[in-house]
């Protein structure tokens, strides 16, 4: 607006000076009065000139206002689209620019920032991918589900009740908050959806509503291993501070579920329903029985890319309530690349082979052979709970 006012002022000043010069020439030279023979001729000339000036100023002002409105509309559209994408960085950039603009710019950005803050808070209550799905729709959310192929994850802090009773409430909440924050960050960095926090437990899944391809189980298993690695680092820090030892149990299952908005028309959430959800929770609980950190089911063990990327040990077959066929359990020991880098890949392979042979002998009623294989397996992992159970 400053540039437009300067242009108008310069134009008006130039015209005013021209008009004054003309009047002075008329007053000084009587011969020039012949040009204005009629008494009203000079007045008409002045009025017409002023009308031209007024019209010109109006046109310049109108063009400036139209351009300003267009820029403002484009800016509002851009930032509303940023809000719909939950792109809060663009809102911050717009707020910085609005401080150098006029009052209307500031008001518009302030309103958009208020809306953005509300949506930013929403992403703290629900996963950002789910929140983005909700706010980007052209119609209000309704109840409904669809089948989806997913990898479901459940984790739980071992000895949660004992830890809670041992620590001061503020100290305990600080520890729990750090644990949940670090674990959920790894899940979200791996394109997973953090569905729920249930006390110290985490429910998450991969491949819906955001599809990440057929190898989503590999992504989920890598995320589980990263969580265990990060927890080991946190555990060392907490132990040095005199805090209790914190470990986590994890269960992962691949299967088809119903995914979508569940609940009531007035209050709903995006979630999963199906056998895979229940089984993942039970596998997490079975980690306590077998003394392992991560258990997966047979469908996850045979999912695309898993056998090539991970070292797995068949632990047992269990009867799960509601399922006719026994469920095969596998311990996720580690990724093959990480084990090779650590120089322990051969040891893990020998453990898995010896334990698998022991299971085969046991199922064939060759108990002496099973015992020999178990003794061989125990050389690679003394005190192993699955070996002791078998």
Coordinates of C-alpha atoms in Angstrom, one line a residue, residues 57-195:
X57 CA -6.3 7.9 -8.6
X58 CA -9.4 5.8 -8.2
X59 CA -8.2 3.4 -10.9
X60 CA -4.8 3.1 -9.3
X61 CA -6.3 2.5 -5.9
X62 CA -8.8 0.0 -7.2
X63 CA -6.1 -2.0 -9.0
X64 CA -4.0 -2.0 -5.8
X65 CA -7.0 -3.2 -3.7
X66 CA -7.8 -5.9 -6.2
X67 CA -4.2 -7.1 -6.2
X68 CA -4.1 -7.0 -2.4
X69 CA -7.4 -9.0 -2.1
X70 CA -6.1 -11.6 -4.6
X71 CA -2.8 -12.0 -2.6
X72 CA -4.8 -12.2 0.6
X73 CA -7.1 -14.9 -0.8
X74 CA -4.1 -16.9 -2.2
X75 CA -2.4 -16.6 1.2
X76 CA -5.5 -17.8 3.1
X77 CA -6.1 -20.7 0.7
X78 CA -2.4 -21.7 1.0
X79 CA -2.5 -21.7 4.8
X80 CA -5.9 -23.5 5.0
X81 CA -4.4 -26.2 2.8
X82 CA -1.4 -26.4 5.1
X83 CA -3.8 -26.8 8.1
X84 CA -5.6 -29.6 6.3
X85 CA -2.2 -31.3 5.7
X86 CA -1.2 -30.6 9.3
X87 CA 1.8 -28.8 7.9
X88 CA 2.4 -26.5 10.9
X89 CA 5.8 -25.3 9.7
X90 CA 4.0 -23.3 6.9
X91 CA 1.8 -21.7 9.6
X92 CA 4.8 -20.6 11.5
X93 CA 6.3 -19.1 8.4
X94 CA 3.1 -17.2 7.6
X95 CA 3.0 -15.8 11.2
X96 CA 6.5 -14.4 10.9
X97 CA 5.5 -12.6 7.6
X98 CA 2.3 -11.3 9.1
X99 CA 4.2 -9.3 11.8
X100 CA 5.4 -7.0 9.0
X101 CA 2.0 -6.6 7.4
X102 CA -1.1 -4.6 8.3
X103 CA -3.7 -5.3 11.0
X104 CA -5.9 -7.5 8.7
X105 CA -3.0 -9.7 7.8
X106 CA -2.2 -10.2 11.4
X107 CA -5.8 -11.0 12.3
X108 CA -6.0 -13.6 9.5
X109 CA -2.8 -15.3 10.5
X110 CA -3.8 -15.2 14.2
X111 CA -7.0 -17.0 13.4
X112 CA -5.2 -19.6 11.3
X113 CA -2.6 -20.0 14.0
X114 CA -5.4 -20.6 16.6
X115 CA -6.9 -23.3 14.3
X116 CA -3.5 -24.8 13.8
X117 CA -2.8 -25.0 17.5
X118 CA -6.1 -26.8 18.0
X119 CA -5.1 -29.4 15.3
X120 CA -1.6 -29.6 16.7
X121 CA -3.2 -30.6 20.0
X122 CA -5.4 -33.1 18.2
X123 CA -2.2 -34.9 16.9
X124 CA -1.1 -35.3 20.5
X125 CA -4.2 -37.2 21.3
X126 CA -4.3 -39.4 18.2
X127 CA -1.7 -40.5 15.6
X128 CA -0.9 -37.8 13.1
X129 CA -1.8 -40.0 10.1
X130 CA -5.2 -40.7 11.6
X131 CA -5.7 -37.0 12.4
X132 CA -4.7 -36.1 8.9
X133 CA -7.2 -38.6 7.5
X134 CA -10.0 -37.0 9.6
X135 CA -9.3 -33.4 8.8
X136 CA -8.7 -33.8 5.1
X137 CA -12.0 -35.5 4.3
X138 CA -14.7 -33.5 2.4
X139 CA -17.4 -35.1 4.5
X140 CA -17.9 -35.6 8.3
X141 CA -16.4 -38.9 9.7
X142 CA -18.9 -41.8 9.9
X143 CA -18.8 -45.3 11.4
X144 CA -17.4 -47.9 9.0
X145 CA -14.6 -50.5 8.6
X146 CA -12.9 -52.3 5.8
X147 CA -10.6 -55.3 5.6
X148 CA -6.9 -54.6 5.8
X149 CA -3.7 -56.7 5.8
X150 CA -1.7 -55.4 8.8
X151 CA 1.0 -56.2 11.3
X152 CA -0.2 -55.7 14.8
X153 CA 2.1 -54.8 17.7
X154 CA 1.6 -55.0 21.5
X155 CA 4.2 -54.1 24.1
X156 CA 4.1 -54.0 27.9
X157 CA 6.6 -52.9 30.6
X158 CA 7.7 -56.0 32.6
X159 CA 7.1 -55.6 36.4
X160 CA 5.1 -52.4 35.9
X161 CA 3.1 -52.6 39.2
X162 CA 6.3 -53.3 41.2
X163 CA 8.1 -50.3 39.6
X164 CA 5.1 -48.0 40.3
X165 CA 5.0 -49.0 43.9
X166 CA 8.8 -48.6 44.4
X167 CA 9.2 -45.1 42.9
X168 CA 8.0 -41.7 44.0
X169 CA 4.9 -40.8 41.8
X170 CA 6.7 -37.9 40.1
X171 CA 9.8 -39.9 39.5
X172 CA 7.7 -42.8 38.2
X173 CA 5.7 -40.6 35.8
X174 CA 8.9 -39.1 34.5
X175 CA 10.3 -42.6 33.8
X176 CA 7.0 -43.8 32.2
X177 CA 6.7 -40.7 30.1
X178 CA 10.2 -41.1 28.8
X179 CA 9.6 -44.7 28.0
X180 CA 6.3 -44.2 26.1
X181 CA 7.7 -41.2 24.3
X182 CA 10.9 -42.9 23.1
X183 CA 9.1 -46.1 22.1
X184 CA 6.2 -44.4 20.3
X185 CA 8.6 -42.1 18.4
X186 CA 10.4 -45.1 16.9
X187 CA 7.0 -46.6 15.8
X188 CA 6.0 -43.4 14.1
X189 CA 9.4 -42.9 12.5
X190 CA 8.9 -46.4 11.0
X191 CA 5.5 -45.4 9.4
X192 CA 3.6 -47.2 12.2
X193 CA 0.3 -46.0 13.8
X194 CA 0.3 -45.7 17.6
X195 CA -3.3 -46.7 18.3

